[in-house]
Coordinates of C-alpha atoms in Angstrom, one line a residue:
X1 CA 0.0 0.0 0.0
X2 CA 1.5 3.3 -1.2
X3 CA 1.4 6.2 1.7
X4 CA -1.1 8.1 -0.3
X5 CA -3.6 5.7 0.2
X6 CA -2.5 4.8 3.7
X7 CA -3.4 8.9 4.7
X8 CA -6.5 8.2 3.1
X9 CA -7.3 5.5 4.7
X10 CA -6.4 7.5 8.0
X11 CA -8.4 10.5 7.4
X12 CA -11.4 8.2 7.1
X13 CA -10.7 6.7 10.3
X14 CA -13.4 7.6 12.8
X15 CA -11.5 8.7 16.0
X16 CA -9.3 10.7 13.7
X17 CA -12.3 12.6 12.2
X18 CA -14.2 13.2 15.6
X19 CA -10.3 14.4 16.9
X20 CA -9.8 16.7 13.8
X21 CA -13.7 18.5 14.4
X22 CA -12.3 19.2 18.0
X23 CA -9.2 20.4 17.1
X24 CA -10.9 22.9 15.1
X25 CA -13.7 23.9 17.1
X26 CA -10.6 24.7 19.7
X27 CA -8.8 26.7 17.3
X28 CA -12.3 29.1 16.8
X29 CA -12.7 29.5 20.5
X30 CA -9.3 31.1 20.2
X31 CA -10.8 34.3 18.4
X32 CA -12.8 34.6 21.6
X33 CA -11.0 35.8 24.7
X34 CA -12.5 33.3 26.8
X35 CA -10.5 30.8 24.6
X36 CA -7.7 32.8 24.1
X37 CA -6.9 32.6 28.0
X38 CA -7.9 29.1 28.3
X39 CA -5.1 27.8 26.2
X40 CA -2.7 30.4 27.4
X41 CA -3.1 28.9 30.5
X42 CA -2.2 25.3 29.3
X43 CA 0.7 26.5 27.5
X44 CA 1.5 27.7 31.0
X45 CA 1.0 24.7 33.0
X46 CA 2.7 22.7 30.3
X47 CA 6.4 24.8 30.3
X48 CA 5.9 24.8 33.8
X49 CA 5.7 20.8 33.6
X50 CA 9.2 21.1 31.6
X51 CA 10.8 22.8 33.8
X52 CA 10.0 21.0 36.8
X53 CA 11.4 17.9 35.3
X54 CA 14.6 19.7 34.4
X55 CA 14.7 21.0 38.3
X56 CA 14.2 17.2 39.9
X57 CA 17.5 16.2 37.1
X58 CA 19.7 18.2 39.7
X59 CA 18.4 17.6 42.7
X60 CA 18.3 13.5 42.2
X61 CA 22.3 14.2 41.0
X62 CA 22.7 16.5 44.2
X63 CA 21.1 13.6 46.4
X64 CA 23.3 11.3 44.3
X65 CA 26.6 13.8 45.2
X66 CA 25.8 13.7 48.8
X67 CA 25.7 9.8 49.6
X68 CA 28.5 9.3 47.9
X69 CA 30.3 12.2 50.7
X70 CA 27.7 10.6 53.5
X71 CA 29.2 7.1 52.6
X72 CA 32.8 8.7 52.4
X73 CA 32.6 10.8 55.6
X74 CA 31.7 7.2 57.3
X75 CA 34.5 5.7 56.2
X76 CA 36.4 8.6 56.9
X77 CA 35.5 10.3 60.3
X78 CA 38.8 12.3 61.0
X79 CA 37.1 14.7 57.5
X80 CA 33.9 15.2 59.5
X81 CA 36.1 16.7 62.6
X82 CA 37.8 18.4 60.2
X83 CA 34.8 20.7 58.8
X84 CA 33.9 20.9 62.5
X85 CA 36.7 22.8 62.9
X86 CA 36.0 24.6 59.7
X87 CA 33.4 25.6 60.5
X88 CA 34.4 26.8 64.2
X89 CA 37.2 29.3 62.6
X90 CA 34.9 30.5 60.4
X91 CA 32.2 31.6 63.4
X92 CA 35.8 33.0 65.5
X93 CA 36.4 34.9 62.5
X94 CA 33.0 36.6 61.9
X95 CA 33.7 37.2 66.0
X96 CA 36.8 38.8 65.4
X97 CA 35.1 40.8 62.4
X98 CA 32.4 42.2 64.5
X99 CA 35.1 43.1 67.2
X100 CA 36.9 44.8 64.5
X101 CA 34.2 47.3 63.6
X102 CA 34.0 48.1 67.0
X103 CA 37.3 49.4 67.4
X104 CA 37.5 51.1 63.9
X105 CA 34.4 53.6 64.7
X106 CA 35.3 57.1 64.1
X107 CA 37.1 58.4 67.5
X108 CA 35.9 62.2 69.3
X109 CA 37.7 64.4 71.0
X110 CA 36.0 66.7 72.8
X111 CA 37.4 69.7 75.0
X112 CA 35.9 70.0 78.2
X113 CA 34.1 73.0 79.0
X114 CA 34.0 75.4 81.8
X115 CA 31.5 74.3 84.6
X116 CA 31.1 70.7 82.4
X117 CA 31.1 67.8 84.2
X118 CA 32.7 64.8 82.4
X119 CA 29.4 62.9 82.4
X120 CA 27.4 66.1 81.3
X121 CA 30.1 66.1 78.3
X122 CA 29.2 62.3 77.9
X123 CA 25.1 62.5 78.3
X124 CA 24.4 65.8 76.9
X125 CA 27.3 66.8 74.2
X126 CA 28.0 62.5 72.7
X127 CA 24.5 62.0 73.1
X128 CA 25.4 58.7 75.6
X129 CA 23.0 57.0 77.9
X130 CA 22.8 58.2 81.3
X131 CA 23.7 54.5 82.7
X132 CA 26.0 53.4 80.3
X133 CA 28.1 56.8 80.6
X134 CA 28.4 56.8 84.4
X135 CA 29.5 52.8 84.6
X136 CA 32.4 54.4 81.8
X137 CA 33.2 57.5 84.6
X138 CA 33.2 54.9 87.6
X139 CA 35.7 52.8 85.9
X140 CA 38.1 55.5 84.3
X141 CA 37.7 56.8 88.0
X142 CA 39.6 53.9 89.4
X143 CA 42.8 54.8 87.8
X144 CA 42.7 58.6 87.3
X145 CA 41.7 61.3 89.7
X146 CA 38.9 62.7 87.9
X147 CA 39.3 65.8 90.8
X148 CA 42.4 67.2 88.3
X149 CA 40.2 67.2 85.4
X150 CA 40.2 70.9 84.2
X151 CA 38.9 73.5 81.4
X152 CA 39.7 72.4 78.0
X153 CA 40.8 69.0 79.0
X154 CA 41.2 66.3 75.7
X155 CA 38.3 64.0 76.6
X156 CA 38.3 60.7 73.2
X157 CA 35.7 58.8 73.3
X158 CA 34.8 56.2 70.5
X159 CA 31.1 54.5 70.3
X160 CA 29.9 51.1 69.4
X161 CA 28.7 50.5 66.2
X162 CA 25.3 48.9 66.8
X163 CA 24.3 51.0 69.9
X164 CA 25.7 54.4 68.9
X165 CA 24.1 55.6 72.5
X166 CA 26.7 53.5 74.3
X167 CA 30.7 54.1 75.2
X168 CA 32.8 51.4 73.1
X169 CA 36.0 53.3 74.6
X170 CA 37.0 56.2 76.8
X171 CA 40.4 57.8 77.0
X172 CA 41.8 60.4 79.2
X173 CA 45.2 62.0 79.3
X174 CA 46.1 61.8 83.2
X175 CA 49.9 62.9 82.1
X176 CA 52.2 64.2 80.0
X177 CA 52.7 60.2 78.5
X178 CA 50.0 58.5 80.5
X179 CA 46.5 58.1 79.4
X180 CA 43.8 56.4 81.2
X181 CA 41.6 53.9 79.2
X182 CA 38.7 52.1 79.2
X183 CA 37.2 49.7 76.8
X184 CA 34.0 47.8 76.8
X185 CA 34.7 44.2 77.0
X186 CA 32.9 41.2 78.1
X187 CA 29.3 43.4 78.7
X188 CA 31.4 45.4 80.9
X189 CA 33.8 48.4 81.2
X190 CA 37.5 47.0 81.8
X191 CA 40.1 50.0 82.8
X192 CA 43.7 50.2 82.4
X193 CA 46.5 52.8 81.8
X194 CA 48.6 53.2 78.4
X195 CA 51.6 54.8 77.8
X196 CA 52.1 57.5 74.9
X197 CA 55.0 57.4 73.0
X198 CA 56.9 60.3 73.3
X199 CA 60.2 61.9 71.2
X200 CA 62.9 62.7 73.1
X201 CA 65.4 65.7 71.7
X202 CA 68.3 67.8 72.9
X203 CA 67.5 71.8 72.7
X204 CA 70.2 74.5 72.9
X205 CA 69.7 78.0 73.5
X206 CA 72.1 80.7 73.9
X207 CA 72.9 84.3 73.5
X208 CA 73.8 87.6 74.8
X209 CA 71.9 89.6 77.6
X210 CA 71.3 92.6 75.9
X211 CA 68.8 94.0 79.2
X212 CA 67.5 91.4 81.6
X213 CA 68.3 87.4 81.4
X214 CA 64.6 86.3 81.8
X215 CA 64.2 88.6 78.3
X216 CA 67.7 87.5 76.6
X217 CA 66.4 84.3 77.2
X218 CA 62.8 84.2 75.9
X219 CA 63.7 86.0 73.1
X220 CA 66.5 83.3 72.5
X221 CA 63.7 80.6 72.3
X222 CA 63.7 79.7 76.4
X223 CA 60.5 78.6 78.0
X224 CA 59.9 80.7 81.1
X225 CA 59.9 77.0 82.6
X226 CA 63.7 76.5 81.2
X227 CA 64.5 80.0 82.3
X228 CA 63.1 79.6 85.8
X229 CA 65.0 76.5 86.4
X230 CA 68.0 78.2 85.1
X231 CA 67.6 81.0 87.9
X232 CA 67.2 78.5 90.7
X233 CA 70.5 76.3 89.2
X234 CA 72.5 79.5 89.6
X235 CA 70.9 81.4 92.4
X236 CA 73.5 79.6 94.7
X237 CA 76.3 81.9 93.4
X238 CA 74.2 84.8 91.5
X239 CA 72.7 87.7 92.6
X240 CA 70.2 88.2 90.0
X241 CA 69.6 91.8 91.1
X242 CA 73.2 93.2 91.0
X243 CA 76.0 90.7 89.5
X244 CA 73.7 90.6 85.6
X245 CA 75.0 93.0 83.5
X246 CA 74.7 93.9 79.5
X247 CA 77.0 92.1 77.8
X248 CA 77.2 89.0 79.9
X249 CA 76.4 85.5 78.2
X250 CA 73.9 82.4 79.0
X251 CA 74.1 78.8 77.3
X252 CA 71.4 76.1 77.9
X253 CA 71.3 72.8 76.8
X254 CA 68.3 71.0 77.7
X255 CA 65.9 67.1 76.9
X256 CA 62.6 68.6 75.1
X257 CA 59.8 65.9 74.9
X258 CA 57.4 65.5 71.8
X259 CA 54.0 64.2 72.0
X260 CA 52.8 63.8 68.1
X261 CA 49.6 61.8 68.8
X262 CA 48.8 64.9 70.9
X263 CA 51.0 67.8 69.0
X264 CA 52.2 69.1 72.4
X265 CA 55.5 69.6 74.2
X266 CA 57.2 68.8 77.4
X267 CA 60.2 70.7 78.3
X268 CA 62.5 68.7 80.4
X269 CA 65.4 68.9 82.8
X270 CA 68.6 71.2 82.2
X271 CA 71.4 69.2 80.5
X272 CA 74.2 71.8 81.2
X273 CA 74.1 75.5 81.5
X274 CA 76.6 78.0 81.8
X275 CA 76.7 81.7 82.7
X276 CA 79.7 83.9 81.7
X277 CA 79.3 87.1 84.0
X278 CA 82.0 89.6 83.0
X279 CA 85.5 87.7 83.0
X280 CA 83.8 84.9 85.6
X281 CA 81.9 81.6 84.1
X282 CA 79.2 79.7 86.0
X283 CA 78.7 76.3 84.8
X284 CA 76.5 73.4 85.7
X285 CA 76.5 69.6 84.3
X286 CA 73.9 67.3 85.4
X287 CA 75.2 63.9 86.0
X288 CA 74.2 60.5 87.7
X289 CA 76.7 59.4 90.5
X290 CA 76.9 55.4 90.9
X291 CA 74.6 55.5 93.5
X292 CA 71.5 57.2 91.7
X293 CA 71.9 60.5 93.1
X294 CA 71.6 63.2 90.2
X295 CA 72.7 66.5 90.3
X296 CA 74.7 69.5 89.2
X297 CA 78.8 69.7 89.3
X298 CA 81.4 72.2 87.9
X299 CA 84.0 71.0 85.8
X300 CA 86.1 70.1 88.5
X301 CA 83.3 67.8 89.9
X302 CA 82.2 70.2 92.5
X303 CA 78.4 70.2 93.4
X304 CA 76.7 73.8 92.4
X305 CA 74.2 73.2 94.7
X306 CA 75.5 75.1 98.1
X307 CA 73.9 74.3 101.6
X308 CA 71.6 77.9 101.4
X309 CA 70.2 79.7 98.1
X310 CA 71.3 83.3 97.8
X311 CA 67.9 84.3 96.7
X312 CA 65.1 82.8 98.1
X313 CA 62.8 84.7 95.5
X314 CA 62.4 85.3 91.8
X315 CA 62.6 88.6 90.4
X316 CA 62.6 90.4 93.8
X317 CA 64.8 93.9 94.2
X318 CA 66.9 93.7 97.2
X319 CA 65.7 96.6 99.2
X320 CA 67.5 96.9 102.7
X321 CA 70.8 95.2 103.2
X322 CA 72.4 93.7 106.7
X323 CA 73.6 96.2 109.1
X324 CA 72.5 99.1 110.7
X325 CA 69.8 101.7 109.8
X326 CA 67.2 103.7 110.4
X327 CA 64.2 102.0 110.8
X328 CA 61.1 102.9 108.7
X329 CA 58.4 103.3 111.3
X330 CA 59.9 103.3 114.8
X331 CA 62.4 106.0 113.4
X332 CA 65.3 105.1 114.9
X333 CA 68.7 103.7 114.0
X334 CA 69.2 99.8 115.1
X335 CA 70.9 96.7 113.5
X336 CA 69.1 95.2 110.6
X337 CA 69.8 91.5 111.0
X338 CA 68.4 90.6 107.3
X339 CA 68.1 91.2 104.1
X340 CA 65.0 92.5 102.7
X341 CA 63.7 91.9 98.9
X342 CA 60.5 94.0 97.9
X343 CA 58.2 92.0 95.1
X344 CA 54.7 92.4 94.5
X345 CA 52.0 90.8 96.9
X346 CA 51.9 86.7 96.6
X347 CA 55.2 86.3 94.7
X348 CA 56.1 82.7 96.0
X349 CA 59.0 82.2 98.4
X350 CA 61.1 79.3 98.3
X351 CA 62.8 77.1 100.8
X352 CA 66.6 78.4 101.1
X353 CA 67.3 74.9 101.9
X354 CA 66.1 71.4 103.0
X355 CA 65.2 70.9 106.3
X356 CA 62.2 70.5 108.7
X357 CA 60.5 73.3 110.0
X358 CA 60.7 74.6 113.1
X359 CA 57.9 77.4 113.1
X360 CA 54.7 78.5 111.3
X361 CA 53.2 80.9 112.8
X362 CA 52.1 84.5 113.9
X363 CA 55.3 85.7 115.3
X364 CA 54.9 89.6 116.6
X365 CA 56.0 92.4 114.4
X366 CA 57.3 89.4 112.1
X367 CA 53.7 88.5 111.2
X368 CA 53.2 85.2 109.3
X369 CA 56.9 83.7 109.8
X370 CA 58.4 80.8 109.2
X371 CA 61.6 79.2 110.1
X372 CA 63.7 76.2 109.1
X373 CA 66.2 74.7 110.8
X374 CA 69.1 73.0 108.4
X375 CA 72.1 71.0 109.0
X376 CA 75.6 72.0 110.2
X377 CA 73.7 74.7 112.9
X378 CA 71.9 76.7 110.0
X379 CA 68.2 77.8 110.5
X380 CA 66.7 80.5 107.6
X381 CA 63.4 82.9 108.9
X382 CA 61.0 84.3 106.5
X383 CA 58.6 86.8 107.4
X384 CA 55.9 89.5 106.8
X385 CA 54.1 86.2 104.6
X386 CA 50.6 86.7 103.1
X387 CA 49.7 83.4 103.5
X388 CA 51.5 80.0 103.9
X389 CA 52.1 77.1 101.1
X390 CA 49.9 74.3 101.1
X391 CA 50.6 71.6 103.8
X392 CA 53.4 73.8 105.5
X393 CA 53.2 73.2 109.2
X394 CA 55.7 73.1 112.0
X395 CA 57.3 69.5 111.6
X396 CA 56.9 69.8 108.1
X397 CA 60.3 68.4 106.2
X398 CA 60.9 70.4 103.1
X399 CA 63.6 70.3 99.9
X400 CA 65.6 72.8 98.8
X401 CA 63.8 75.5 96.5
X402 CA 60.1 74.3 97.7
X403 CA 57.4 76.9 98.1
X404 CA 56.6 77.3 101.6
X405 CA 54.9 80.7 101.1
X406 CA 54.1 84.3 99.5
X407 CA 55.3 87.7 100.2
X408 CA 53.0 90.0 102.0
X409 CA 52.8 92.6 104.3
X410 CA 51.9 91.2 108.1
X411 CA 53.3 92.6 111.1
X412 CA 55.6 95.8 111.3
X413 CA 55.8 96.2 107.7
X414 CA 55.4 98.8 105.4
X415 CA 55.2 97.3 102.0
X416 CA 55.0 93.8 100.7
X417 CA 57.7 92.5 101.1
X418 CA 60.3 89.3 102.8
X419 CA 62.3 90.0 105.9
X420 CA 65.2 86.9 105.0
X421 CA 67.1 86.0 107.8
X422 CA 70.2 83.3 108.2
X423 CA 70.7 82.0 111.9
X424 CA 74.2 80.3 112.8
X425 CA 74.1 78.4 115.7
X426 CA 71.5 80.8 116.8
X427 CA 72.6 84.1 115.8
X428 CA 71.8 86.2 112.8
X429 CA 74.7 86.6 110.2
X430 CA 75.1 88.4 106.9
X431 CA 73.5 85.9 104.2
X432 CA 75.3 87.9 101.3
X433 CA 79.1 86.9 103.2
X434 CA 78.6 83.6 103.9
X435 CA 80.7 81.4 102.7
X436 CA 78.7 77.8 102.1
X437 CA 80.2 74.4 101.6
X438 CA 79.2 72.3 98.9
X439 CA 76.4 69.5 98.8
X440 CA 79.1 67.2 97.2
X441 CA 82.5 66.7 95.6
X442 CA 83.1 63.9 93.1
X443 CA 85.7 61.4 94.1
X444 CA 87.5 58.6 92.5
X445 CA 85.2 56.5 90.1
X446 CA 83.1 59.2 89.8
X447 CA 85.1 62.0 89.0
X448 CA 86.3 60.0 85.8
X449 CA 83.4 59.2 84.6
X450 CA 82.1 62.7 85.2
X451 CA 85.1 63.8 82.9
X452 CA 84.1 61.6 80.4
X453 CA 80.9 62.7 80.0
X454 CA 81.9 66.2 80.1
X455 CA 83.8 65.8 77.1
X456 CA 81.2 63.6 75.3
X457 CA 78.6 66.4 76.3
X458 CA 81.1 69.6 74.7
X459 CA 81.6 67.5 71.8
X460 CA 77.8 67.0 71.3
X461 CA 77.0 70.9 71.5
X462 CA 79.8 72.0 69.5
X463 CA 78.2 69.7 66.6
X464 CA 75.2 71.5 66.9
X465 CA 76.8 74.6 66.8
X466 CA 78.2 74.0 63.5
X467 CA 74.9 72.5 62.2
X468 CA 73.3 75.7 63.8
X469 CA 75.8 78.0 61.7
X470 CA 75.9 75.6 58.5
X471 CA 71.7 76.2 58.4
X472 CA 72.6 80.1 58.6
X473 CA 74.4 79.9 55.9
X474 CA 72.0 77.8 53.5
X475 CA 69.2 80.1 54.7
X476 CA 71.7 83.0 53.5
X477 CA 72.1 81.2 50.1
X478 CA 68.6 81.4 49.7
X479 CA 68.0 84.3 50.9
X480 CA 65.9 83.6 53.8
X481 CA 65.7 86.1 56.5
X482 CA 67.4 84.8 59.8
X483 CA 65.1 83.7 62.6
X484 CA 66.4 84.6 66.0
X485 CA 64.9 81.3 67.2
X486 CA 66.6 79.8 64.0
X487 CA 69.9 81.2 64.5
X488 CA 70.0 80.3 68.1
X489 CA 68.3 77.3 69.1
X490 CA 68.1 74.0 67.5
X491 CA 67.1 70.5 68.3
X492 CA 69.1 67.2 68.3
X493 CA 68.1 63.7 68.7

């Protein structure tokens, strides 16, 4: 049978003539919308059919995949512990990565303001709950003395990332390379002190006095701190009042401190210092004995540091002398047994010396007076005080250029001013002739390696005086006008 007559046969067939009058009865419902969304909708159901069955392929291989590592892991247990632990370093790390945000949120620093509490600073400025600030305050308060916290004090403070109302850290400067810390840790504040690093240099200033030293100085590049500590190194053989004169010349050599985290700086203890008064030259050169004990010597090893200070005041004018004179209210001659230096009302007064004191009190026309009683039968009086030095008190031991009190004008006085008195085994004698021993002479051991150091030490400044004149010169070169701080000071590692 040819096909021909096998289609015909076909199209005669009855269930393929009642199938074709369907098919096209379905294909007119089409034109209608009714039919239209009918066979949309198994067109629909049928790709959705296909891809169902292309779906179950993968998951049947996936089920495949994971007996085959089910029946491997049994075989094989030590790999199962082994994605335990996986999977333990992974949770740690996402720990650790949490942590981390923590500590990289954005630190503040805030400046305390006048009248501002350091919990008004937390709760009302940083925007910090109540609660959560003071538990921070009662913790930083274990290991700093939140009494010292003044105007204008640095206050960081760094908050946590998901609670932006609470304290992740706190951080307060309690020194000039301390800082007190706290972090939150373990739902709870955990305090602790750090230490900022800090850059330690060599300074030297020097120059001519051209009218006072204190102004030579500061216009030299001295701190009044440097300058003040230079008047109290020499005051043991300088009369500030009468031996300066113009023309005379000054040297310090200093340690400076940096802070870079906090941009400030520290300056330190004198190095050496020298003072060239006319044809004479005072020198001082700190140095560490064998024992610990550091202090200032002369080239020759002698101690500078006598058993009384000349001047037990800054910047005062001696105005009476020792000896007889008239007095200024009773009218009549009699023996001055002091020395009297006029300064302004409250300018400190130092200890002459270390000792204990033997009296603070009222004492007659002295008024407020004070007296200390040395070694080797010395005993200095102050008196005509406005007031007494914190914690001064009969019994009291003090050091050697301590402030025990401020000029005034109690008692038989007519000015602010300090009646000075020295007492030799009871008996006043002229403080301006007396001729002190002193503190300490280097011996032996000492005295050689004092003389080392001492040349190491020249060697070292005269490099930095040719650095210092080399820079002149370059800045000449370029025609760059000459700082005085440039041209006198410098700073060395």
């Amino acid at each position: 049978m040819d096909w021909h007559s096998f289609f015909q046969t076909f199209q005669n067939n009855r269930f393929f003539s009642k199938f074709r009058q369907r098919l096209y009865k379905t294909l007119s419902l089409s034109e209608s919308p009714i039919g239209f969304v009918v066979i949309a909708a198994i067109g629909l159901i049928s790709l959705g059919l296909f891809n169902l069955n292309n779906l179950i392929e993968p998951i049947e291989q996936s089920d495949s995949d994971n007996d085959i590592v089910s029946s491997t892991a049994s075989a094989d247990k030590a790999n199962s512990g082994q994605l335990d632990s996986l999977e333990t370093e992974l949770s740690g790390s996402t720990t650790i990565e949490n942590q981390a945000v923590i500590k990289n949120q954005q630190e503040e620093t805030l400046s305390l303001k006048r009248n501002e509490t350091l919990i008004d600073l937390l709760v009302k400025r940083s925007k910090i709950e109540r609660q959560n600030a003071h538990a921070a305050v009662n913790a930083i308060g274990k290991i700093a003395d939140l009494r010292k916290i003044r105007p204008n004090q640095s206050i960081r403070l760094k908050k946590q990332t998901e609670a932006p109302e609470k304290l992740a850290s706190l951080k307060l400067r309690t020194a000039f390379d301390q800082e007190a810390t706290v972090n939150w840790q373990d739902e709870k504040f955990e305090a602790h002190e750090e230490t900022i690093d800090i850059i330690h240099v060599n300074h030297l200033v020097e120059g001519t006095i051209d009218d006072s030293l204190y102004l030579s100085a500061k216009r030299a590049g001295a701190s009044d701190k440097i300058i003040v500590d230079l008047i109290r190194l020499m005051s043991f053989d300088v009369d500030f009042q009468r031996d300066i004169r113009k023309g005379d010349g000054f040297t310090i050599y200093y340690q400076r401190s940096y802070a870079p985290m906090f941009n400030d700086v520290r300056e330190d203890e004198i190095i050496s210092a020298s003072l060239t008064l006319r044809s004479n030259k005072l020198e001082a050169i700190s140095f560490t004995t064998d024992d610990g004990e550091t202090s200032y010597y002369d080239t020759q090893g002698k101690s500078t540091q006598k058993a009384l200070m000349k001047t037990p005041v800054e910047g005062a004018r001696l105005s009476s002398r020792f000896g007889r004179r008239k007095h200024p209210i009773l009218g009549y001659t009699r023996l001055h047994k002091g020395l009297d230096f006029a300064a302004p009302r409250g300018t400190p007064i130092m200890a002459a010396g270390s000792g204990t004191i033997e009296m603070a009190t009222r004492n007659g026309s002295f008024g407020n007076y004070i007296r200390i009683r040395h070694g080797n039968s010395y005993k200095t009086a102050y008196a005509h005080l406005k007031s007494y030095a914190r914690g001064i008190k009969k019994g009291k031991k003090v050091k050697q250029g301590q402030i025990i009190g401020y000029i005034g004008t109690t008692g038989r006085s007519t000015g602010p001013h300090l009646h000075y008195e020295v007492l030799l085994s009871g008996k006043q004698v002229n403080p301006q002739s007396l001729k002190l021993p002193t503190a300490r002479t280097l011996k032996a051991n000492n005295l050689q390696a004092f003389q080392t150091h001492l040349q190491t030490l020249s060697t070292e400044i005269e490099q930095v005086r040719i650095y210092a004149a080399q820079q002149n010169q370059t800045n000449i070169a370029l025609n760059i006008a000459p700082n005085s701080d440039d041209s006198s000071t410098l700073d060395t590692q």
